[in-house]
Every structure is written in C-alpha cells, then in structure tokens.
GROMACS .gro file of C-alpha atoms in nm:
model
  457
    1MET     CA    1   6.718  -5.095  10.098
    2GLU     CA    2   6.599  -5.081   9.735
    3GLU     CA    3   6.514  -4.710   9.770
    4VAL     CA    4   6.871  -4.645   9.886
    5ILE     CA    5   7.009  -4.829   9.582
    6VAL     CA    6   6.791  -4.624   9.347
    7GLU     CA    7   6.901  -4.296   9.506
    8GLU     CA    8   7.270  -4.388   9.489
    9VAL     CA    9   7.247  -4.497   9.125
   10VAL     CA   10   7.061  -4.177   9.025
   11GLU     CA   11   7.334  -3.973   9.192
   12LEU     CA   12   7.609  -4.158   9.000
   13VAL     CA   13   7.424  -4.118   8.670
   14GLU     CA   14   7.370  -3.745   8.724
   15GLN     CA   15   7.741  -3.704   8.805
   16ASN     CA   16   7.832  -3.891   8.482
   17ASN     CA   17   8.052  -4.114   8.696
   18ASP     CA   18   8.043  -4.414   8.461
   19ALA     CA   19   8.341  -4.591   8.615
   20GLN     CA   20   8.191  -4.590   8.964
   21LEU     CA   21   7.849  -4.678   8.820
   22LYS     CA   22   7.996  -4.987   8.652
   23VAL     CA   23   8.156  -5.100   8.979
   24TYR     CA   24   7.830  -5.038   9.164
   25LEU     CA   25   7.614  -5.228   8.912
   26ASP     CA   26   7.859  -5.517   8.886
   27ASN     CA   27   7.829  -5.569   9.263
   28LEU     CA   28   7.449  -5.587   9.257
   29ASN     CA   29   7.245  -5.902   9.213
   30ILE     CA   30   7.086  -5.947   8.872
   31SER     CA   31   6.741  -5.910   9.030
   32ASN     CA   32   6.845  -5.575   9.182
   33VAL     CA   33   6.955  -5.446   8.843
   34GLU     CA   34   6.619  -5.555   8.701
   35HIS     CA   35   6.449  -5.360   8.981
   36LEU     CA   36   6.656  -5.054   8.892
   37ILE     CA   37   6.543  -5.077   8.529
   38ASP     CA   38   6.180  -5.103   8.645
   39GLU     CA   39   6.222  -4.799   8.869
   40LEU     CA   40   6.437  -4.597   8.627
   41PRO     CA   41   6.333  -4.704   8.275
   42GLN     CA   42   6.487  -4.389   8.127
   43TYR     CA   43   6.832  -4.523   8.224
   44ALA     CA   44   6.777  -4.885   8.111
   45VAL     CA   45   6.999  -4.854   7.804
   46LYS     CA   46   7.272  -4.682   8.003
   47PHE     CA   47   7.270  -4.960   8.262
   48LEU     CA   48   7.310  -5.231   7.997
   49ASP     CA   49   7.579  -5.028   7.819
   50THR     CA   50   7.767  -4.991   8.147
   51LEU     CA   51   7.747  -5.356   8.256
   52SER     CA   52   7.991  -5.617   8.131
   53ILE     CA   53   7.837  -5.800   7.837
   54ASN     CA   54   7.779  -6.129   8.025
   55ARG     CA   55   7.596  -5.953   8.308
   56ALA     CA   56   7.404  -5.742   8.057
   57VAL     CA   57   7.284  -6.062   7.887
   58ASN     CA   58   7.175  -6.213   8.218
   59VAL     CA   59   6.982  -5.898   8.308
   60PHE     CA   60   6.824  -5.870   7.963
   61ARG     CA   61   6.699  -6.232   7.982
   62ILE     CA   62   6.480  -6.168   8.285
   63LEU     CA   63   6.322  -5.842   8.167
   64ASP     CA   64   5.964  -5.842   8.038
   65PHE     CA   65   5.919  -5.813   7.663
   66PRO     CA   66   5.802  -5.447   7.645
   67THR     CA   67   6.117  -5.343   7.833
   68GLN     CA   68   6.335  -5.561   7.608
   69GLU     CA   69   6.176  -5.404   7.300
   70ARG     CA   70   6.241  -5.049   7.424
   71ILE     CA   71   6.603  -5.134   7.497
   72ILE     CA   72   6.660  -5.295   7.154
   73LYS     CA   73   6.538  -4.978   6.981
   74LYS     CA   74   6.786  -4.757   7.168
   75LEU     CA   75   7.089  -4.978   7.233
   76SER     CA   76   7.401  -4.901   7.032
   77GLY     CA   77   7.475  -5.127   6.733
   78PRO     CA   78   7.791  -5.300   6.866
   79LYS     CA   79   7.641  -5.364   7.210
   80LEU     CA   80   7.315  -5.492   7.056
   81ALA     CA   81   7.508  -5.730   6.831
   82GLU     CA   82   7.700  -5.867   7.129
   83LEU     CA   83   7.382  -5.901   7.331
   84ILE     CA   84   7.188  -6.086   7.061
   85ASN     CA   85   7.483  -6.317   6.989
   86LEU     CA   86   7.530  -6.416   7.353
   87LEU     CA   87   7.161  -6.470   7.430
   88PRO     CA   88   7.086  -6.843   7.480
   89PRO     CA   89   6.900  -6.981   7.175
   90ASP     CA   90   6.575  -7.040   7.366
   91ASP     CA   91   6.568  -6.683   7.502
   92ARG     CA   92   6.661  -6.549   7.159
   93THR     CA   93   6.374  -6.746   7.000
   94SER     CA   94   6.132  -6.618   7.263
   95LEU     CA   95   6.239  -6.260   7.189
   96PHE     CA   96   6.221  -6.301   6.811
   97SER     CA   97   5.876  -6.460   6.830
   98GLU     CA   98   5.743  -6.149   7.010
   99LEU     CA   99   5.903  -5.891   6.779
  100LYS     CA  100   5.758  -5.773   6.450
  101GLY     CA  101   5.891  -5.920   6.126
  102ASP     CA  102   6.113  -5.630   6.017
  103ALA     CA  103   6.276  -5.604   6.361
  104VAL     CA  104   6.344  -5.980   6.363
  105ALA     CA  105   6.500  -5.961   6.017
  106LYS     CA  106   6.742  -5.688   6.131
  107LEU     CA  107   6.842  -5.875   6.447
  108ILE     CA  108   6.891  -6.207   6.269
  109GLN     CA  109   7.141  -6.032   6.040
  110LEU     CA  110   7.355  -5.963   6.348
  111LEU     CA  111   7.404  -6.336   6.408
  112PRO     CA  112   7.680  -6.553   6.262
  113ALA     CA  113   7.566  -6.786   5.981
  114LYS     CA  114   7.543  -7.092   6.209
  115ASP     CA  115   7.337  -6.912   6.475
  116ARG     CA  116   7.120  -6.754   6.206
  117ILE     CA  117   7.026  -7.098   6.068
  118GLU     CA  118   6.960  -7.220   6.423
  119ALA     CA  119   6.735  -6.920   6.503
  120LEU     CA  120   6.534  -6.961   6.183
  121SER     CA  121   6.497  -7.333   6.256
  122LEU     CA  122   6.360  -7.271   6.605
  123LEU     CA  123   6.124  -7.004   6.474
  124GLY     CA  124   5.989  -7.262   6.229
  125TYR     CA  125   5.809  -7.451   6.506
  126GLU     CA  126   5.453  -7.361   6.604
  127GLU     CA  127   5.424  -7.066   6.839
  128ASP     CA  128   5.307  -7.255   7.149
  129SER     CA  129   5.508  -7.574   7.087
  130VAL     CA  130   5.798  -7.716   7.287
  131GLY     CA  131   6.018  -7.650   6.983
  132ARG     CA  132   6.001  -7.276   7.054
  133LEU     CA  133   6.130  -7.334   7.409
  134MET     CA  134   6.419  -7.570   7.344
  135THR     CA  135   6.786  -7.485   7.316
  136PRO     CA  136   7.026  -7.693   7.103
  137ASP     CA  137   7.304  -7.632   7.356
  138TYR     CA  138   7.346  -7.959   7.546
  139VAL     CA  139   7.606  -8.230   7.609
  140ALA     CA  140   7.549  -8.564   7.434
  141VAL     CA  141   7.770  -8.873   7.455
  142LYS     CA  142   7.779  -9.224   7.304
  143THR     CA  143   7.720  -9.554   7.484
  144ASP     CA  144   8.068  -9.691   7.411
  145TRP     CA  145   8.249  -9.394   7.567
  146THR     CA  146   8.431  -9.438   7.897
  147ILE     CA  147   8.364  -9.210   8.192
  148ALA     CA  148   8.711  -9.058   8.142
  149ARG     CA  149   8.626  -8.966   7.783
  150VAL     CA  150   8.287  -8.830   7.886
  151LEU     CA  151   8.447  -8.602   8.149
  152GLU     CA  152   8.699  -8.477   7.896
  153HIS     CA  153   8.413  -8.407   7.651
  154ILE     CA  154   8.225  -8.214   7.922
  155ARG     CA  155   8.537  -8.004   7.999
  156ARG     CA  156   8.573  -7.919   7.632
  157HIS     CA  157   8.208  -7.845   7.545
  158GLY     CA  158   8.026  -7.800   7.876
  159LYS     CA  159   8.079  -7.423   7.886
  160ASP     CA  160   7.860  -7.390   7.577
  161SER     CA  161   7.579  -7.601   7.723
  162GLU     CA  162   7.266  -7.459   7.886
  163THR     CA  163   7.316  -7.705   8.173
  164ILE     CA  164   7.549  -7.995   8.251
  165ASP     CA  165   7.337  -8.131   8.535
  166VAL     CA  166   7.215  -8.397   8.292
  167ILE     CA  167   7.415  -8.568   8.015
  168TYR     CA  168   7.232  -8.726   7.721
  169VAL     CA  169   7.320  -9.064   7.571
  170ILE     CA  170   7.261  -9.110   7.197
  171ASP     CA  171   7.338  -9.375   6.938
  172LYS     CA  172   7.530  -9.322   6.614
  173ASN     CA  173   7.215  -9.191   6.443
  174GLY     CA  174   7.143  -8.933   6.713
  175VAL     CA  175   6.852  -9.126   6.866
  176LEU     CA  176   6.808  -9.053   7.236
  177LEU     CA  177   6.875  -9.359   7.451
  178ASP     CA  178   6.895  -9.221   7.803
  179ASP     CA  179   6.976  -8.922   8.021
  180ILE     CA  180   7.219  -8.954   8.311
  181ARG     CA  181   7.265  -8.712   8.599
  182ILE     CA  182   7.615  -8.569   8.630
  183ARG     CA  183   7.638  -8.703   8.987
  184GLU     CA  184   7.633  -9.062   8.861
  185ILE     CA  185   7.908  -8.986   8.612
  186LEU     CA  186   8.132  -8.814   8.867
  187LEU     CA  187   8.101  -9.106   9.110
  188ALA     CA  188   8.167  -9.380   8.850
  189HIS     CA  189   8.508  -9.538   8.781
  190PRO     CA  190   8.695  -9.368   8.491
  191ASP     CA  191   8.707  -9.693   8.292
  192THR     CA  192   8.332  -9.761   8.317
  193LEU     CA  193   8.141  -9.743   7.989
  194ILE     CA  194   7.863  -9.486   7.984
  195GLY     CA  195   7.632  -9.756   7.849
  196ASP     CA  196   7.670  -9.946   8.177
  197LEU     CA  197   7.514  -9.655   8.365
  198ALA     CA  198   7.219  -9.621   8.128
  199ASP     CA  199   6.887  -9.780   8.224
  200ASN     CA  200   6.700  -9.670   7.907
  201ARG     CA  201   6.419  -9.509   8.108
  202SER     CA  202   6.450  -9.151   7.993
  203ILE     CA  203   6.156  -8.910   7.977
  204ALA     CA  204   6.145  -8.689   7.668
  205LEU     CA  205   5.925  -8.420   7.519
  206LYS     CA  206   5.815  -8.422   7.157
  207VAL     CA  207   5.916  -8.112   6.963
  208SER     CA  208   5.553  -8.056   6.858
  209ASP     CA  209   5.407  -8.102   7.209
  210PRO     CA  210   5.208  -7.805   7.348
  211GLN     CA  211   5.401  -7.602   7.603
  212GLU     CA  212   5.128  -7.663   7.862
  213GLU     CA  213   5.199  -8.036   7.839
  214ALA     CA  214   5.568  -7.970   7.904
  215ILE     CA  215   5.474  -7.784   8.222
  216ASN     CA  216   5.287  -8.090   8.350
  217VAL     CA  217   5.575  -8.326   8.260
  218PHE     CA  218   5.823  -8.110   8.454
  219ARG     CA  219   5.585  -8.088   8.748
  220MET     CA  220   5.539  -8.465   8.766
  221ASN     CA  221   5.906  -8.563   8.718
  222ASN     CA  222   6.104  -8.308   8.921
  223ARG     CA  223   6.363  -8.237   8.649
  224VAL     CA  224   6.591  -7.939   8.586
  225ALA     CA  225   6.596  -8.017   8.213
  226LEU     CA  226   6.423  -8.254   7.971
  227PRO     CA  227   6.534  -8.368   7.624
  228VAL     CA  228   6.330  -8.280   7.314
  229VAL     CA  229   6.302  -8.534   7.032
  230ASP     CA  230   6.135  -8.553   6.692
  231GLU     CA  231   5.894  -8.821   6.568
  232HIS     CA  232   6.192  -9.056   6.515
  233ASP     CA  233   6.326  -8.999   6.871
  234ILE     CA  234   6.628  -8.809   6.741
  235LEU     CA  235   6.755  -8.566   7.004
  236LEU     CA  236   6.701  -8.205   6.889
  237GLY     CA  237   6.757  -8.005   7.204
  238ILE     CA  238   6.661  -7.960   7.567
  239VAL     CA  239   6.414  -7.752   7.765
  240THR     CA  240   6.526  -7.620   8.104
  241VAL     CA  241   6.316  -7.553   8.410
  242ASP     CA  242   6.373  -7.175   8.403
  243ASP     CA  243   6.193  -7.154   8.069
  244ILE     CA  244   5.913  -7.376   8.199
  245LEU     CA  245   5.868  -7.156   8.506
  246TRP     CA  246   5.841  -6.852   8.278
  247ILE     CA  247   5.581  -7.019   8.057
  248ALA     CA  248   5.389  -7.150   8.360
  249ASN     CA  249   5.370  -6.797   8.497
  250GLN     CA  250   5.243  -6.667   8.161
  251GLU     CA  251   4.982  -6.945   8.138
  252TYR     CA  252   4.867  -6.880   8.494
  253THR     CA  253   4.836  -6.505   8.427
  254GLU     CA  254   4.640  -6.564   8.105
  255ASP     CA  255   4.407  -6.811   8.276
  256MET     CA  256   4.339  -6.571   8.564
  257GLN     CA  257   4.256  -6.293   8.318
  258LYS     CA  258   4.025  -6.519   8.118
  259ILE     CA  259   3.855  -6.649   8.433
  260GLY     CA  260   3.791  -6.284   8.524
  261GLY     CA  261   3.604  -6.239   8.197
  262THR     CA  262   3.859  -6.061   7.978
  263SER     CA  263   4.092  -6.157   7.695
  264ALA     CA  264   4.453  -6.225   7.797
  265LEU     CA  265   4.666  -5.909   7.802
  266ASP     CA  266   4.971  -5.902   7.575
  267GLU     CA  267   5.162  -5.665   7.805
  268PRO     CA  268   5.175  -5.579   8.177
  269TYR     CA  269   4.864  -5.391   8.288
  270LEU     CA  270   5.035  -5.052   8.332
  271ASP     CA  271   5.215  -5.082   7.996
  272MET     CA  272   4.897  -5.168   7.808
  273PRO     CA  273   4.761  -4.875   7.599
  274LEU     CA  274   4.423  -4.757   7.726
  275PHE     CA  275   4.250  -4.832   7.395
  276GLY     CA  276   4.407  -5.178   7.389
  277LEU     CA  277   4.289  -5.245   7.745
  278VAL     CA  278   3.934  -5.142   7.655
  279LYS     CA  279   3.948  -5.359   7.342
  280LYS     CA  280   4.049  -5.662   7.549
  281ARG     CA  281   3.756  -5.612   7.787
  282VAL     CA  282   3.475  -5.483   7.570
  283GLY     CA  283   3.418  -5.805   7.374
  284TRP     CA  284   3.338  -6.012   7.679
  285LEU     CA  285   3.130  -5.733   7.834
  286VAL     CA  286   2.916  -5.711   7.520
  287ILE     CA  287   2.869  -6.088   7.511
  288LEU     CA  288   2.777  -6.095   7.881
  289PHE     CA  289   2.543  -5.796   7.836
  290LEU     CA  290   2.363  -5.968   7.550
  291GLY     CA  291   2.340  -6.280   7.763
  292GLU     CA  292   2.191  -6.087   8.053
  293MET     CA  293   1.930  -5.945   7.815
  294LEU     CA  294   1.790  -6.296   7.804
  295THR     CA  295   1.717  -6.251   8.175
  296ALA     CA  296   1.471  -5.977   8.083
  297THR     CA  297   1.321  -6.207   7.821
  298ALA     CA  298   1.275  -6.481   8.079
  299MET     CA  299   1.110  -6.241   8.323
  300ALA     CA  300   0.881  -6.111   8.049
  301HIS     CA  301   0.766  -6.468   7.988
  302PHE     CA  302   0.656  -6.489   8.352
  303GLU     CA  303   0.522  -6.133   8.363
  304ALA     CA  304   0.166  -6.243   8.430
  305ASP     CA  305   0.275  -6.464   8.721
  306ILE     CA  306   0.484  -6.182   8.869
  307ALA     CA  307   0.185  -5.944   8.841
  308LYS     CA  308  -0.028  -6.189   9.039
  309ALA     CA  309   0.235  -6.251   9.306
  310VAL     CA  310   0.464  -5.946   9.321
  311ILE     CA  311   0.629  -6.095   9.628
  312LEU     CA  312   0.811  -6.341   9.401
  313ALA     CA  313   1.011  -6.058   9.240
  314MET     CA  314   1.172  -5.981   9.576
  315PHE     CA  315   1.365  -6.305   9.566
  316VAL     CA  316   1.489  -6.287   9.206
  317PRO     CA  317   1.833  -6.134   9.298
  318LEU     CA  318   1.872  -6.389   9.577
  319ILE     CA  319   1.797  -6.685   9.350
  320ILE     CA  320   2.006  -6.590   9.047
  321SER     CA  321   2.307  -6.471   9.249
  322SER     CA  322   2.316  -6.799   9.443
  323GLY     CA  323   2.316  -6.999   9.120
  324GLY     CA  324   2.578  -6.775   8.961
  325ASN     CA  325   2.801  -6.796   9.269
  326SER     CA  326   2.787  -7.176   9.282
  327GLY     CA  327   2.858  -7.196   8.908
  328SER     CA  328   3.154  -6.960   8.937
  329GLN     CA  329   3.295  -7.166   9.225
  330ALA     CA  330   3.266  -7.491   9.032
  331SER     CA  331   3.411  -7.342   8.713
  332THR     CA  332   3.715  -7.199   8.892
  333LEU     CA  333   3.783  -7.525   9.078
  334ILE     CA  334   3.762  -7.737   8.762
  335ILE     CA  335   3.978  -7.502   8.552
  336GLN     CA  336   4.246  -7.502   8.822
  337ALA     CA  337   4.232  -7.881   8.858
  338MET     CA  338   4.266  -7.923   8.481
  339ALA     CA  339   4.562  -7.682   8.473
  340LEU     CA  340   4.737  -7.888   8.741
  341GLY     CA  341   4.667  -8.214   8.560
  342GLU     CA  342   4.448  -8.342   8.843
  343ILE     CA  343   4.155  -8.417   8.611
  344THR     CA  344   4.108  -8.472   8.238
  345VAL     CA  345   3.811  -8.476   8.002
  346GLY     CA  346   3.786  -8.850   8.064
  347ASP     CA  347   3.699  -8.781   8.428
  348TRP     CA  348   3.378  -8.599   8.336
  349TRP     CA  349   3.147  -8.861   8.491
  350ARG     CA  350   3.335  -8.861   8.822
  351VAL     CA  351   3.324  -8.480   8.825
  352MET     CA  352   2.952  -8.480   8.745
  353ARG     CA  353   2.872  -8.723   9.026
  354ARG     CA  354   3.068  -8.514   9.276
  355GLU     CA  355   2.904  -8.191   9.162
  356ILE     CA  356   2.555  -8.343   9.176
  357LEU     CA  357   2.613  -8.443   9.538
  358SER     CA  358   2.794  -8.123   9.639
  359GLY     CA  359   2.540  -7.910   9.448
  360LEU     CA  360   2.254  -8.080   9.628
  361MET     CA  361   2.417  -8.033   9.969
  362LEU     CA  362   2.505  -7.670   9.900
  363GLY     CA  363   2.154  -7.607   9.764
  364ILE     CA  364   1.992  -7.764  10.070
  365VAL     CA  365   2.203  -7.544  10.300
  366LEU     CA  366   2.101  -7.227  10.114
  367GLY     CA  367   1.743  -7.351  10.075
  368VAL     CA  368   1.709  -7.402  10.451
  369ILE     CA  369   1.851  -7.054  10.513
  370GLY     CA  370   1.609  -6.902  10.258
  371PHE     CA  371   1.314  -7.090  10.409
  372SER     CA  372   1.419  -6.984  10.761
  373ARG     CA  373   1.445  -6.621  10.655
  374ILE     CA  374   1.080  -6.614  10.546
  375PHE     CA  375   0.972  -6.809  10.854
  376VAL     CA  376   1.146  -6.568  11.094
  377TRP     CA  377   1.007  -6.260  10.912
  378THR     CA  378   0.658  -6.411  10.937
  379LEU     CA  379   0.688  -6.412  11.317
  380PHE     CA  380   0.724  -6.034  11.321
  381SER     CA  381   0.534  -5.923  11.011
  382ASP     CA  382   0.251  -6.021  10.779
  383MET     CA  383   0.430  -5.918  10.458
  384TYR     CA  384   0.412  -6.270  10.309
  385GLY     CA  385   0.043  -6.316  10.387
  386PRO     CA  386  -0.143  -6.637  10.474
  387HIS     CA  387   0.046  -6.840  10.213
  388TRP     CA  388   0.392  -6.772  10.357
  389LEU     CA  389   0.463  -7.144  10.391
  390LEU     CA  390   0.416  -7.205  10.018
  391ILE     CA  391   0.629  -6.901   9.933
  392ALA     CA  392   0.902  -7.024  10.169
  393ALA     CA  393   0.885  -7.370  10.013
  394THR     CA  394   0.909  -7.214   9.665
  395VAL     CA  395   1.222  -7.018   9.757
  396GLY     CA  396   1.382  -7.315   9.937
  397VAL     CA  397   1.321  -7.568   9.659
  398ALA     CA  398   1.418  -7.318   9.387
  399LEU     CA  399   1.748  -7.252   9.565
  400VAL     CA  400   1.824  -7.625   9.569
  401GLY     CA  401   1.751  -7.653   9.198
  402VAL     CA  402   1.938  -7.338   9.093
  403VAL     CA  403   2.249  -7.411   9.302
  404LEU     CA  404   2.255  -7.770   9.173
  405TRP     CA  405   2.224  -7.648   8.813
  406GLY     CA  406   2.491  -7.382   8.869
  407SER     CA  407   2.736  -7.642   9.005
  408LEU     CA  408   2.673  -7.875   8.711
  409ALA     CA  409   2.701  -7.600   8.448
  410GLY     CA  410   3.014  -7.454   8.605
  411SER     CA  411   3.189  -7.792   8.625
  412MET     CA  412   3.087  -7.936   8.288
  413LEU     CA  413   3.144  -7.628   8.071
  414PRO     CA  414   3.529  -7.624   8.105
  415LEU     CA  415   3.541  -7.997   8.026
  416LEU     CA  416   3.315  -7.949   7.724
  417LEU     CA  417   3.532  -7.666   7.591
  418LYS     CA  418   3.844  -7.878   7.637
  419LYS     CA  419   3.677  -8.163   7.447
  420LEU     CA  420   3.599  -7.922   7.163
  421GLY     CA  421   3.962  -7.804   7.154
  422ALA     CA  422   3.898  -7.463   7.312
  423ASP     CA  423   4.065  -7.310   7.617
  424PRO     CA  424   3.876  -7.418   7.934
  425ALA     CA  425   3.957  -7.082   8.095
  426THR     CA  426   3.720  -6.925   7.842
  427SER     CA  427   3.435  -7.057   8.060
  428SER     CA  428   3.502  -6.763   8.289
  429ALA     CA  429   3.319  -6.699   8.613
  430PRO     CA  430   3.116  -6.408   8.464
  431PHE     CA  431   3.018  -6.625   8.165
  432VAL     CA  432   2.897  -6.910   8.386
  433ALA     CA  433   2.717  -6.663   8.614
  434THR     CA  434   2.533  -6.510   8.315
  435LEU     CA  435   2.433  -6.852   8.186
  436VAL     CA  436   2.301  -6.959   8.525
  437ASP     CA  437   2.118  -6.626   8.575
  438VAL     CA  438   1.896  -6.691   8.275
  439THR     CA  439   1.829  -7.058   8.346
  440GLY     CA  440   1.797  -6.987   8.718
  441LEU     CA  441   1.500  -6.761   8.654
  442ILE     CA  442   1.329  -7.034   8.452
  443ILE     CA  443   1.386  -7.283   8.736
  444TYR     CA  444   1.261  -7.035   8.999
  445PHE     CA  445   0.937  -6.944   8.824
  446SER     CA  446   0.871  -7.303   8.720
  447VAL     CA  447   0.894  -7.405   9.087
  448ALA     CA  448   0.670  -7.110   9.178
  449VAL     CA  449   0.404  -7.223   8.930
  450MET     CA  450   0.426  -7.575   9.069
  451PHE     CA  451   0.374  -7.465   9.432
  452LEU     CA  452   0.151  -7.159   9.391
  453GLU     CA  453  -0.074  -7.241   9.097
  454GLY     CA  454  -0.434  -7.208   9.204
  455VAL     CA  455  -0.329  -7.020   9.519
  456LEU     CA  456  -0.149  -6.702   9.421
  457LEU     CA  457  -0.105  -6.775   9.050
   0.00000   0.00000   0.00000
C-alpha cells in the first residue's frame, strides 16, 4: 500500500500537478505524509509547501530533527514564518534547543513579540529539565467560578490550549490548587462552583525536575497532561503525554546505545556522518581495549603457574566469558529496572542479597557443567592426566566464584554510578564484561593455586 502511495505521488510531482497533489496529500494520514518524506526526502519541502499550513505544522512536528533542519534551510520565507508561528510552544522550544545559535536567532525574529518572549523564557530552562518540555497553552479557572462560566471560558480560549481534557484551578496569585477532568465539569450542574469539585489532590511537576522523572510520574499516574509549577507552586504551564512519549523514546534509545558500549548518537544511524559514528564508538573501544590489556598483565603474573600446568590455559576463555556474561546480564537487568522506577539506589542491599543468591545458583549450575565436562572427557581420554579430579574441582569452584563476582559487579556498578550522579547506562555490558574478565582471571588462578599447589604447581 505504501509503495503505491509513493509511486502515485512521484507521478503527480513529475507532472507538476500541484492542485491534484494537494488534494492527494490532504487526504492522507499525517503518518503517511511523514513516510513519504522519509522515502522521498528530495520532495520534503514541496510537500510542506503544498499542504495547508495546519497540516504542514502537524507533519513537521513528528519529523526527526535532521529532517526538520533540512526543511528549514530550504522552505520559503513566508511559509517558514507561518510554520514557526503555528508550532506549539513545546515543539518550538524542542526545535530551537537543537538548532545552532545563529539559526535560532533568525527563527525567533519571525515570531510576534509575545511569542518571542515566551520562546526565550522556555529556552532559559536547563536542557534536560521539565521546563523545556512544557507549553504555556492551557486553560486555568478560579475556585469561585460557576460551571457555566467555566464552560464559556473554555469555549473562548480552549482552541488555543494544548489540551482541554484537564482544566486547572488556581487562586488569585496563580498558585495551582487542583486539576479537574473535563468530564466532571461537563456532568456538573451549571450553577455549581468549580471549588466544590476540587479535592486539592493534584499531582504537579516542578519546572526544574529532570525529564526522566517526568516520564516516571506519567507512567505511575496515567495522565494525558500534568501541570508544571515553580518553587512557589505557581502554575507555569503543562506537559502533555505526546512530549513524554517522545522523550521516553529518546531516553530508551540513548540507554540502549550506551548499554551496547557506545556514546549516544545525536542523529539516526543512517544520517550520522561516518566520522561522527567512528568518533562515538572509538572512545569506548579504546577504554575497553586498555582494560583488556590488564588481562594480559594478570596472565603474566601467573605465567609460572601456567607453564607448570598448561592445561589450565585451556579453560581461560570459558572462565572469563562466563563471568562477563553473568555481569552483562545483571547490569542490563538493573539498568532497565532503574529506568522503570522499579528500584532505586536505596534498594542496593536488597539487590545485593538477590544477586548473591542468584549468582551462587547460576555459578553452581555452570560449575557442575564444567566439572561434568572434564569428567566425561576423562572416560574417553587421558588428556587431563591422573589429577583430573583436582582440575575439574578447580574449574567448577572457579566458575562459581567468577559468576558470583560477575553478578555482583554487574548489579552494583549501575547503582554506584547513580549514587555518584552519573548515568547508570554508562556501566555498559562490554564495560562490565571487561572488568570481570580481569578479576575473573585472578579468581581462577587463585583457586588453581589453592587446589593444585604441591601437585601440578
């Protein structure tokens, strides 16, 4: 179906049939127009020029930033001015915060004085704060208003609001008192005072709150919009769920990239310049490479023991990969749980207890398998010699210790980073695996010395 749409649109463009193209585009869903722009980026400006301004704004809002930036550079002056003026304040702030300073300055000049002040005010909040997400377009009423007056106020000003699903109750100083769903207002008697419907149990975001915190508040309270207040509880604006979903998707993408052992990408993968992509990846690779060099240092320390019992070297990959895998598992689980608000730094002891027990059980399972592998091979070959039982015990016990250590390191590192104010996702799976590789070797050869000293060592 989408291929058919693309073919038909290309045909209309090549025929310069702008009138028919406008009719065709106006009958498509916004998401279909976005798909067309993705498939035919060379015609993106033409599509937005052809669409009615309101539909053009709605399409522009859902495009990714690189596409928005390309369109801004090529869009005609009058159309660009209309587009920027009709963008909701929160989307406009998001766009301005991504653009470079000179581009922002030019676009802000296209706004009326009132909107210009509003845009500069929103840009004044910290980059990752709730203030950057909020829109000042909302409906607020007073406690002594009747339902009839409230409905008249909504009719007059509701069209300029981001949403009218929720109406906000304030006092004469602008302090937020409550938020009331529109359903309650519509079902109330016209002479009822709005204050009689208020229960003073509103949930609000602070303008300086981190955006990640806002995601958790929305998730826990099932709201389409939440009010934003300052330190004196004065209502400044609202944040709607569509913006939260966008931010949540960005946060999830960044966390997945960091967990994979790379810096978060600023653009979609295919739009990222090759040099920029390498730059994002090389830092972590160098750090991990330097970390793995410690593995060679650890092995050099036990060089004499390895020379006496070369058989021990056979199990090095098995030991360190098992520890790295268990650490990566634990790290990923804890980072995800922290992102969902299931655990906090204060739960570190509960997490440690669980990981000690699960690490022991996982280690015992792998230890038994490792022991059994040597036992079975001994039935058919003499490669492990007369001391196969001690070698099997060394591998089994070392696996228990390494897997236990990997689970503890992988679970505690994200919590430690969070405590220090860093991003827990930085404790990526490759980073944890590298850490456990080095320490895993020390555990393995220490166990070997304990079991084999005076026999093979």
